[in-house]
Each structure stands twice: as structure tokens, then as C-alpha cells.
PDB file of C-alpha atoms in Angstrom:
ATOM      1  CA  UNK P   1    -161.815-115.605   7.379  1.00  0.00           C
ATOM      2  CA  UNK P   2    -158.513-116.638   5.890  1.00  0.00           C
ATOM      3  CA  UNK P   3    -156.930-119.572   7.640  1.00  0.00           C
ATOM      4  CA  UNK P   4    -154.797-122.666   7.458  1.00  0.00           C
ATOM      5  CA  UNK P   5    -155.762-125.894   9.179  1.00  0.00           C
ATOM      6  CA  UNK P   6    -153.649-128.773  10.358  1.00  0.00           C
ATOM      7  CA  UNK P   7    -156.072-131.615  11.025  1.00  0.00           C
ATOM      8  CA  UNK P   8    -153.647-133.854  12.928  1.00  0.00           C
ATOM      9  CA  UNK P   9    -152.337-133.053  16.390  1.00  0.00           C
ATOM     10  CA  UNK P  10    -149.719-135.779  16.107  1.00  0.00           C
ATOM     11  CA  UNK P  11    -148.250-138.004  13.425  1.00  0.00           C
ATOM     12  CA  UNK P  12    -146.193-141.108  14.191  1.00  0.00           C
ATOM     13  CA  UNK P  13    -143.954-142.597  11.527  1.00  0.00           C
ATOM     14  CA  UNK P  14    -141.325-145.321  11.677  1.00  0.00           C
ATOM     15  CA  UNK P  15    -137.811-144.273  10.776  1.00  0.00           C
ATOM     16  CA  UNK P  16    -137.108-144.810   7.102  1.00  0.00           C
ATOM     17  CA  UNK P  17    -140.762-144.633   6.093  1.00  0.00           C
ATOM     18  CA  UNK P  18    -142.239-141.766   4.086  1.00  0.00           C
ATOM     19  CA  UNK P  19    -143.966-139.081   6.092  1.00  0.00           C
ATOM     20  CA  UNK P  20    -146.804-136.667   5.373  1.00  0.00           C
ATOM     21  CA  UNK P  21    -147.967-133.782   7.539  1.00  0.00           C
ATOM     22  CA  UNK P  22    -151.246-132.323   6.345  1.00  0.00           C
ATOM     23  CA  UNK P  23    -152.274-128.728   5.817  1.00  0.00           C
ATOM     24  CA  UNK P  24    -155.342-127.261   4.151  1.00  0.00           C
ATOM     25  CA  UNK P  25    -155.979-123.617   3.461  1.00  0.00           C
ATOM     26  CA  UNK P  26    -158.894-121.279   3.102  1.00  0.00           C
ATOM     27  CA  UNK P  27    -157.764-118.026   1.558  1.00  0.00           C
ATOM     28  CA  UNK P  28    -159.045-115.518  -0.932  1.00  0.00           C
ATOM     29  CA  UNK P  29    -156.816-114.702  -3.851  1.00  0.00           C
ATOM     30  CA  UNK P  30    -153.455-116.345  -4.408  1.00  0.00           C
ATOM     31  CA  UNK P  31    -152.225-118.363  -1.447  1.00  0.00           C
ATOM     32  CA  UNK P  32    -148.730-117.764  -0.103  1.00  0.00           C
ATOM     33  CA  UNK P  33    -148.059-120.897   1.926  1.00  0.00           C
ATOM     34  CA  UNK P  34    -145.204-121.925   4.184  1.00  0.00           C
ATOM     35  CA  UNK P  35    -143.923-124.674   6.402  1.00  0.00           C
ATOM     36  CA  UNK P  36    -141.901-124.054   9.521  1.00  0.00           C
ATOM     37  CA  UNK P  37    -140.364-126.469  12.032  1.00  0.00           C
ATOM     38  CA  UNK P  38    -139.920-125.919  15.751  1.00  0.00           C
ATOM     39  CA  UNK P  39    -137.507-128.043  17.768  1.00  0.00           C
ATOM     40  CA  UNK P  40    -137.887-128.148  21.583  1.00  0.00           C
ATOM     41  CA  UNK P  41    -137.121-124.838  23.290  1.00  0.00           C
ATOM     42  CA  UNK P  42    -136.248-123.184  19.969  1.00  0.00           C
ATOM     43  CA  UNK P  43    -137.804-120.651  17.656  1.00  0.00           C
ATOM     44  CA  UNK P  44    -139.453-121.602  14.388  1.00  0.00           C
ATOM     45  CA  UNK P  45    -137.267-122.293  11.386  1.00  0.00           C
ATOM     46  CA  UNK P  46    -138.355-121.777   7.801  1.00  0.00           C
ATOM     47  CA  UNK P  47    -138.530-124.978   5.729  1.00  0.00           C
ATOM     48  CA  UNK P  48    -140.118-124.029   2.409  1.00  0.00           C
ATOM     49  CA  UNK P  49    -142.667-121.844   0.696  1.00  0.00           C
ATOM     50  CA  UNK P  50    -145.100-121.809  -2.195  1.00  0.00           C
ATOM     51  CA  UNK P  51    -145.745-118.492  -3.881  1.00  0.00           C
ATOM     52  CA  UNK P  52    -146.299-119.430  -7.481  1.00  0.00           C
ATOM     53  CA  UNK P  53    -144.921-121.832 -10.068  1.00  0.00           C
ATOM     54  CA  UNK P  54    -144.313-125.546  -9.673  1.00  0.00           C
ATOM     55  CA  UNK P  55    -146.742-127.302  -7.399  1.00  0.00           C
ATOM     56  CA  UNK P  56    -143.971-129.394  -5.863  1.00  0.00           C
ATOM     57  CA  UNK P  57    -141.746-127.256  -3.692  1.00  0.00           C
ATOM     58  CA  UNK P  58    -138.452-128.472  -2.279  1.00  0.00           C
ATOM     59  CA  UNK P  59    -137.085-127.186   0.988  1.00  0.00           C
ATOM     60  CA  UNK P  60    -134.567-127.737   3.745  1.00  0.00           C
ATOM     61  CA  UNK P  61    -133.557-131.085   5.287  1.00  0.00           C
ATOM     62  CA  UNK P  62    -134.996-133.086   2.389  1.00  0.00           C
ATOM     63  CA  UNK P  63    -138.559-131.902   2.915  1.00  0.00           C
ATOM     64  CA  UNK P  64    -140.926-131.033   0.101  1.00  0.00           C
ATOM     65  CA  UNK P  65    -144.512-129.931  -0.124  1.00  0.00           C
ATOM     66  CA  UNK P  66    -147.167-130.325  -2.754  1.00  0.00           C
ATOM     67  CA  UNK P  67    -149.540-127.492  -3.527  1.00  0.00           C
ATOM     68  CA  UNK P  68    -152.932-128.825  -4.657  1.00  0.00           C
ATOM     69  CA  UNK P  69    -155.349-126.123  -5.690  1.00  0.00           C
ATOM     70  CA  UNK P  70    -158.359-128.392  -6.247  1.00  0.00           C
ATOM     71  CA  UNK P  71    -158.010-129.870  -2.770  1.00  0.00           C
ATOM     72  CA  UNK P  72    -156.812-126.606  -1.209  1.00  0.00           C
ATOM     73  CA  UNK P  73    -153.984-128.495   0.412  1.00  0.00           C
ATOM     74  CA  UNK P  74    -150.279-128.005   0.988  1.00  0.00           C
ATOM     75  CA  UNK P  75    -149.055-131.217   2.590  1.00  0.00           C
ATOM     76  CA  UNK P  76    -145.483-131.557   3.813  1.00  0.00           C
ATOM     77  CA  UNK P  77    -143.662-134.702   2.760  1.00  0.00           C
ATOM     78  CA  UNK P  78    -140.379-136.512   3.062  1.00  0.00           C
ATOM     79  CA  UNK P  79    -139.510-139.804   1.345  1.00  0.00           C
ATOM     80  CA  UNK P  80    -137.584-141.311   4.263  1.00  0.00           C
ATOM     81  CA  UNK P  81    -138.037-140.086   7.825  1.00  0.00           C
ATOM     82  CA  UNK P  82    -135.204-139.610  10.286  1.00  0.00           C
ATOM     83  CA  UNK P  83    -135.484-139.681  14.076  1.00  0.00           C
ATOM     84  CA  UNK P  84    -134.069-136.157  14.033  1.00  0.00           C
ATOM     85  CA  UNK P  85    -137.152-135.003  12.087  1.00  0.00           C
ATOM     86  CA  UNK P  86    -139.177-135.338  15.298  1.00  0.00           C
ATOM     87  CA  UNK P  87    -140.424-131.829  16.033  1.00  0.00           C
ATOM     88  CA  UNK P  88    -143.446-129.538  15.861  1.00  0.00           C
ATOM     89  CA  UNK P  89    -144.422-128.463  12.346  1.00  0.00           C
ATOM     90  CA  UNK P  90    -146.428-125.382  11.459  1.00  0.00           C
ATOM     91  CA  UNK P  91    -148.173-124.566   8.231  1.00  0.00           C
ATOM     92  CA  UNK P  92    -148.525-120.840   7.577  1.00  0.00           C
ATOM     93  CA  UNK P  93    -150.148-118.401   5.179  1.00  0.00           C
ATOM     94  CA  UNK P  94    -148.921-114.911   4.377  1.00  0.00           C
ATOM     95  CA  UNK P  95    -151.719-112.394   4.274  1.00  0.00           C
ATOM     96  CA  UNK P  96    -150.503-109.804   1.825  1.00  0.00           C
ATOM     97  CA  UNK P  97    -153.032-107.133   2.695  1.00  0.00           C
ATOM     98  CA  UNK P  98    -152.162-107.259   6.392  1.00  0.00           C
ATOM     99  CA  UNK P  99    -148.495-108.123   5.913  1.00  0.00           C
ATOM    100  CA  UNK P 100    -148.552-110.945   8.430  1.00  0.00           C
ATOM    101  CA  UNK P 101    -148.228-114.711   8.595  1.00  0.00           C
ATOM    102  CA  UNK P 102    -150.881-116.728  10.357  1.00  0.00           C
ATOM    103  CA  UNK P 103    -150.118-120.257  11.440  1.00  0.00           C
ATOM    104  CA  UNK P 104    -152.028-123.466  11.890  1.00  0.00           C
ATOM    105  CA  UNK P 105    -152.159-125.066  15.322  1.00  0.00           C
ATOM    106  CA  UNK P 106    -149.134-127.227  14.656  1.00  0.00           C
ATOM    107  CA  UNK P 107    -148.599-130.961  14.213  1.00  0.00           C
ATOM    108  CA  UNK P 108    -146.222-132.901  16.391  1.00  0.00           C
ATOM    109  CA  UNK P 109    -144.228-135.387  14.351  1.00  0.00           C
ATOM    110  CA  UNK P 110    -142.768-138.422  16.119  1.00  0.00           C
ATOM    111  CA  UNK P 111    -140.305-140.555  14.202  1.00  0.00           C
ATOM    112  CA  UNK P 112    -139.982-143.927  15.878  1.00  0.00           C
ATOM    113  CA  UNK P 113    -136.591-145.653  15.737  1.00  0.00           C
TER     114      UNK P 113
ATOM    115  CA  UNK Z   1    -123.547-114.655  15.334  1.00  0.00           C
ATOM    116  CA  UNK Z   2    -127.150-114.832  16.515  1.00  0.00           C
ATOM    117  CA  UNK Z   3    -129.456-113.388  13.836  1.00  0.00           C
ATOM    118  CA  UNK Z   4    -132.453-112.603  16.049  1.00  0.00           C
ATOM    119  CA  UNK Z   5    -131.705-112.412  19.745  1.00  0.00           C
ATOM    120  CA  UNK Z   6    -134.126-111.990  22.615  1.00  0.00           C
ATOM    121  CA  UNK Z   7    -133.491-111.188  26.257  1.00  0.00           C
ATOM    122  CA  UNK Z   8    -134.248-112.473  28.733  1.00  0.00           C
ATOM    123  CA  UNK Z   9    -134.704-116.107  27.770  1.00  0.00           C
ATOM    124  CA  UNK Z  10    -136.612-116.840  30.979  1.00  0.00           C
ATOM    125  CA  UNK Z  11    -138.628-114.474  33.121  1.00  0.00           C
ATOM    126  CA  UNK Z  12    -140.506-115.372  36.299  1.00  0.00           C
ATOM    127  CA  UNK Z  13    -142.481-112.630  37.995  1.00  0.00           C
ATOM    128  CA  UNK Z  14    -145.465-111.894  40.194  1.00  0.00           C
ATOM    129  CA  UNK Z  15    -148.894-110.781  39.046  1.00  0.00           C
ATOM    130  CA  UNK Z  16    -149.217-107.035  38.791  1.00  0.00           C
ATOM    131  CA  UNK Z  17    -145.566-106.422  37.946  1.00  0.00           C
ATOM    132  CA  UNK Z  18    -144.289-104.678  34.805  1.00  0.00           C
ATOM    133  CA  UNK Z  19    -141.692-106.375  32.629  1.00  0.00           C
ATOM    134  CA  UNK Z  20    -139.938-105.925  29.297  1.00  0.00           C
ATOM    135  CA  UNK Z  21    -138.553-108.273  26.684  1.00  0.00           C
ATOM    136  CA  UNK Z  22    -135.979-107.024  24.221  1.00  0.00           C
ATOM    137  CA  UNK Z  23    -135.341-108.153  20.670  1.00  0.00           C
ATOM    138  CA  UNK Z  24    -132.536-107.295  18.293  1.00  0.00           C
ATOM    139  CA  UNK Z  25    -131.850-108.505  14.765  1.00  0.00           C
ATOM    140  CA  UNK Z  26    -128.567-108.103  12.900  1.00  0.00           C
ATOM    141  CA  UNK Z  27    -129.904-109.201   9.523  1.00  0.00           C
ATOM    142  CA  UNK Z  28    -130.702-105.748   8.199  1.00  0.00           C
ATOM    143  CA  UNK Z  29    -134.387-106.662   7.953  1.00  0.00           C
ATOM    144  CA  UNK Z  30    -137.096-104.044   7.675  1.00  0.00           C
ATOM    145  CA  UNK Z  31    -139.983-105.748   9.413  1.00  0.00           C
ATOM    146  CA  UNK Z  32    -140.165-107.200  12.900  1.00  0.00           C
ATOM    147  CA  UNK Z  33    -142.905-109.084  14.720  1.00  0.00           C
ATOM    148  CA  UNK Z  34    -143.952-110.298  18.138  1.00  0.00           C
ATOM    149  CA  UNK Z  35    -145.742-113.630  18.384  1.00  0.00           C
ATOM    150  CA  UNK Z  36    -147.190-115.291  21.481  1.00  0.00           C
ATOM    151  CA  UNK Z  37    -147.098-119.081  21.851  1.00  0.00           C
ATOM    152  CA  UNK Z  38    -149.375-120.421  24.548  1.00  0.00           C
ATOM    153  CA  UNK Z  39    -149.151-123.648  26.500  1.00  0.00           C
ATOM    154  CA  UNK Z  40    -150.915-125.545  23.698  1.00  0.00           C
ATOM    155  CA  UNK Z  41    -148.279-124.285  21.258  1.00  0.00           C
ATOM    156  CA  UNK Z  42    -150.737-122.062  19.367  1.00  0.00           C
ATOM    157  CA  UNK Z  43    -148.935-119.165  17.724  1.00  0.00           C
ATOM    158  CA  UNK Z  44    -150.667-115.812  17.582  1.00  0.00           C
ATOM    159  CA  UNK Z  45    -149.307-112.665  16.026  1.00  0.00           C
ATOM    160  CA  UNK Z  46    -149.360-109.652  18.316  1.00  0.00           C
ATOM    161  CA  UNK Z  47    -147.574-106.775  16.584  1.00  0.00           C
ATOM    162  CA  UNK Z  48    -145.516-105.950  13.561  1.00  0.00           C
ATOM    163  CA  UNK Z  49    -143.300-102.984  12.833  1.00  0.00           C
ATOM    164  CA  UNK Z  50    -141.823-101.835   9.562  1.00  0.00           C
ATOM    165  CA  UNK Z  51    -138.924 -99.392   9.812  1.00  0.00           C
ATOM    166  CA  UNK Z  52    -139.986 -98.353  13.327  1.00  0.00           C
ATOM    167  CA  UNK Z  53    -143.608 -97.826  12.265  1.00  0.00           C
ATOM    168  CA  UNK Z  54    -146.389 -99.920  13.807  1.00  0.00           C
ATOM    169  CA  UNK Z  55    -148.154-101.889  11.073  1.00  0.00           C
ATOM    170  CA  UNK Z  56    -150.179-104.523  12.888  1.00  0.00           C
ATOM    171  CA  UNK Z  57    -151.731-104.355  16.297  1.00  0.00           C
ATOM    172  CA  UNK Z  58    -153.876-107.428  16.787  1.00  0.00           C
ATOM    173  CA  UNK Z  59    -156.477-107.526  19.533  1.00  0.00           C
ATOM    174  CA  UNK Z  60    -153.918-107.346  22.282  1.00  0.00           C
ATOM    175  CA  UNK Z  61    -154.687-105.689  25.632  1.00  0.00           C
ATOM    176  CA  UNK Z  62    -153.392-102.156  26.103  1.00  0.00           C
ATOM    177  CA  UNK Z  63    -151.108-103.506  28.816  1.00  0.00           C
ATOM    178  CA  UNK Z  64    -148.845-104.666  26.001  1.00  0.00           C
ATOM    179  CA  UNK Z  65    -146.866-101.879  24.408  1.00  0.00           C
ATOM    180  CA  UNK Z  66    -144.239-102.476  21.728  1.00  0.00           C
ATOM    181  CA  UNK Z  67    -141.487 -99.988  21.074  1.00  0.00           C
ATOM    182  CA  UNK Z  68    -139.084 -99.844  18.170  1.00  0.00           C
ATOM    183  CA  UNK Z  69    -136.227 -97.389  18.768  1.00  0.00           C
ATOM    184  CA  UNK Z  70    -134.706 -98.303  15.397  1.00  0.00           C
ATOM    185  CA  UNK Z  71    -135.374-100.879  12.727  1.00  0.00           C
ATOM    186  CA  UNK Z  72    -133.032-103.417  14.320  1.00  0.00           C
ATOM    187  CA  UNK Z  73    -134.826-103.433  17.683  1.00  0.00           C
ATOM    188  CA  UNK Z  74    -138.348-104.231  18.778  1.00  0.00           C
ATOM    189  CA  UNK Z  75    -139.049-104.371  22.490  1.00  0.00           C
ATOM    190  CA  UNK Z  76    -142.188-105.503  24.273  1.00  0.00           C
ATOM    191  CA  UNK Z  77    -143.267-103.948  27.530  1.00  0.00           C
ATOM    192  CA  UNK Z  78    -146.044-105.512  29.562  1.00  0.00           C
ATOM    193  CA  UNK Z  79    -147.799-103.678  32.399  1.00  0.00           C
ATOM    194  CA  UNK Z  80    -149.785-105.183  35.250  1.00  0.00           C
ATOM    195  CA  UNK Z  81    -148.949-108.768  34.383  1.00  0.00           C
ATOM    196  CA  UNK Z  82    -151.707-111.358  34.643  1.00  0.00           C
ATOM    197  CA  UNK Z  83    -151.589-115.137  34.969  1.00  0.00           C
ATOM    198  CA  UNK Z  84    -152.844-115.494  31.390  1.00  0.00           C
ATOM    199  CA  UNK Z  85    -149.811-113.649  30.094  1.00  0.00           C
ATOM    200  CA  UNK Z  86    -147.692-116.705  30.856  1.00  0.00           C
ATOM    201  CA  UNK Z  87    -146.418-117.900  27.479  1.00  0.00           C
ATOM    202  CA  UNK Z  88    -143.404-117.971  25.235  1.00  0.00           C
ATOM    203  CA  UNK Z  89    -142.968-114.745  23.304  1.00  0.00           C
ATOM    204  CA  UNK Z  90    -141.162-114.904  19.990  1.00  0.00           C
ATOM    205  CA  UNK Z  91    -139.623-112.083  18.085  1.00  0.00           C
ATOM    206  CA  UNK Z  92    -139.225-112.505  14.331  1.00  0.00           C
ATOM    207  CA  UNK Z  93    -137.984-110.453  11.424  1.00  0.00           C
ATOM    208  CA  UNK Z  94    -138.016-110.511   7.646  1.00  0.00           C
ATOM    209  CA  UNK Z  95    -136.805-108.558   4.702  1.00  0.00           C
ATOM    210  CA  UNK Z  96    -139.682-106.505   3.352  1.00  0.00           C
ATOM    211  CA  UNK Z  97    -139.531-107.953  -0.162  1.00  0.00           C
ATOM    212  CA  UNK Z  98    -139.077-111.546   1.004  1.00  0.00           C
ATOM    213  CA  UNK Z  99    -142.655-112.639   1.403  1.00  0.00           C
ATOM    214  CA  UNK Z 100    -143.294-114.669   4.461  1.00  0.00           C
ATOM    215  CA  UNK Z 101    -139.827-115.999   5.255  1.00  0.00           C
ATOM    216  CA  UNK Z 102    -139.447-115.140   8.910  1.00  0.00           C
ATOM    217  CA  UNK Z 103    -136.377-115.493  11.084  1.00  0.00           C
ATOM    218  CA  UNK Z 104    -137.337-116.240  14.671  1.00  0.00           C
ATOM    219  CA  UNK Z 105    -135.553-115.637  17.922  1.00  0.00           C
ATOM    220  CA  UNK Z 106    -135.215-118.414  20.484  1.00  0.00           C
ATOM    221  CA  UNK Z 107    -138.142-117.165  22.503  1.00  0.00           C
ATOM    222  CA  UNK Z 108    -138.641-115.629  25.945  1.00  0.00           C
ATOM    223  CA  UNK Z 109    -140.549-117.802  28.385  1.00  0.00           C
ATOM    224  CA  UNK Z 110    -142.617-115.632  30.708  1.00  0.00           C
ATOM    225  CA  UNK Z 111    -144.108-117.195  33.833  1.00  0.00           C
ATOM    226  CA  UNK Z 112    -146.477-115.116  35.917  1.00  0.00           C
ATOM    227  CA  UNK Z 113    -147.103-116.400  39.441  1.00  0.00           C
TER     228      UNK Z 113
END
């Protein structure tokens, strides 16, 4: 079955430090991968996507993600974390045949001041 | 202007009742979705519509019936509510050719007592 996995329930990072939120995928064919962020009591917001092309994808709020085919990973990164980055992050995969996005279980990111 | 709006934002009701959640998008998108987010924050797709036509119907009980009167609206009606239906329901939309970039509403928190 096609899926994305987020191995960490929670990630804690000190403000100003680099952050990484992990995502691995298991899909057949070309992966269409996404990151979304959810702030408390809000809907999900799109951050970035990988469809094809450069393995390093830049997105909103200074986030980027690196597509790694050999490791089947699509980790979300940011060079310097802000307290306001604290939120729930979802990795997603678009299933072309079914025209739907499935999401990982989410990773809660805590940026410590 | 709210791009994807859902009403009501909060809904508290008794078991066995019937309730509806409405969703409207003013983005001119072709495809709309309903997702369910449970208490552990897992996101599960329920339905998708494209231009008023049902595309996806995941393994959702028959008590859940979506209706799309036009491509800007996708409503969710739930019959005979059960305790397990308590969740946050998110409506989302996207432009057909824009793979995977969803715009989410703020969510409707349903509590069944």
C-alpha cells in the first residue's frame, strides 16, 4: 500500500537551531510529496511540494525539504528555528490514480525559547 | 475574504441526532474534499468531488452522505450520530490541474454526547 511515514511524534528544537522533521515514503511510480503545517485550531496550510526536478525544494516561511530517492525520504528542514514555527506538521503524498492526498500521522514541533 | 469556509465551527449534539456541516469555497476550484481528524490528529480522507461528481468514497459508513449542489459547495450530512463520530471535519479544495496543493477550511469540531 502506498503511504508516507513520520517516525517522530514530537521534535524539540531550541530557537535559532536548525530543525529537521522526518518523512519517508513508500509509493509506486513517481512520488508527489508535500508538507503542510497546522497551527492550533486551524486548518492545514500548504508549505511546499516535490513533483519533479531539483531535489531541494523551497517553500513558505523559510522551510525547505530534500527529496532523497535512495533513502525514500522527504525531510522538512529550516536553518534557524523560530518559536512561531511550533505547530503540527504533516507529510503527504498525492495518489494520482485516486486523485487524493494521504497524510502521515503528523509530527508536533516544539521550538524552545 | 475567507477562501474555504465551513459552518458551523463547533457542533455539540446527542447520539442518534442528524446534523450537517456546510462548506463553500470562493477560489473557483474544481475539486473539493472532506477529511476527518480524530483526537490523535490523524487525518483521513472521506470524500472528494470534482465538479459536483463524487470521485472518492473511502470506507465511510452510509450514515455519512456528502452533497455538492454546485462546484463551490460541498456539504456533509451525518445521520444517527455516534460517539465515534466526534472529530474535527475539514473541508478542502484544489484546482484540478494543481496537483496536491489543497486549501483547507478552519474545521468543524463535532462533539457527540
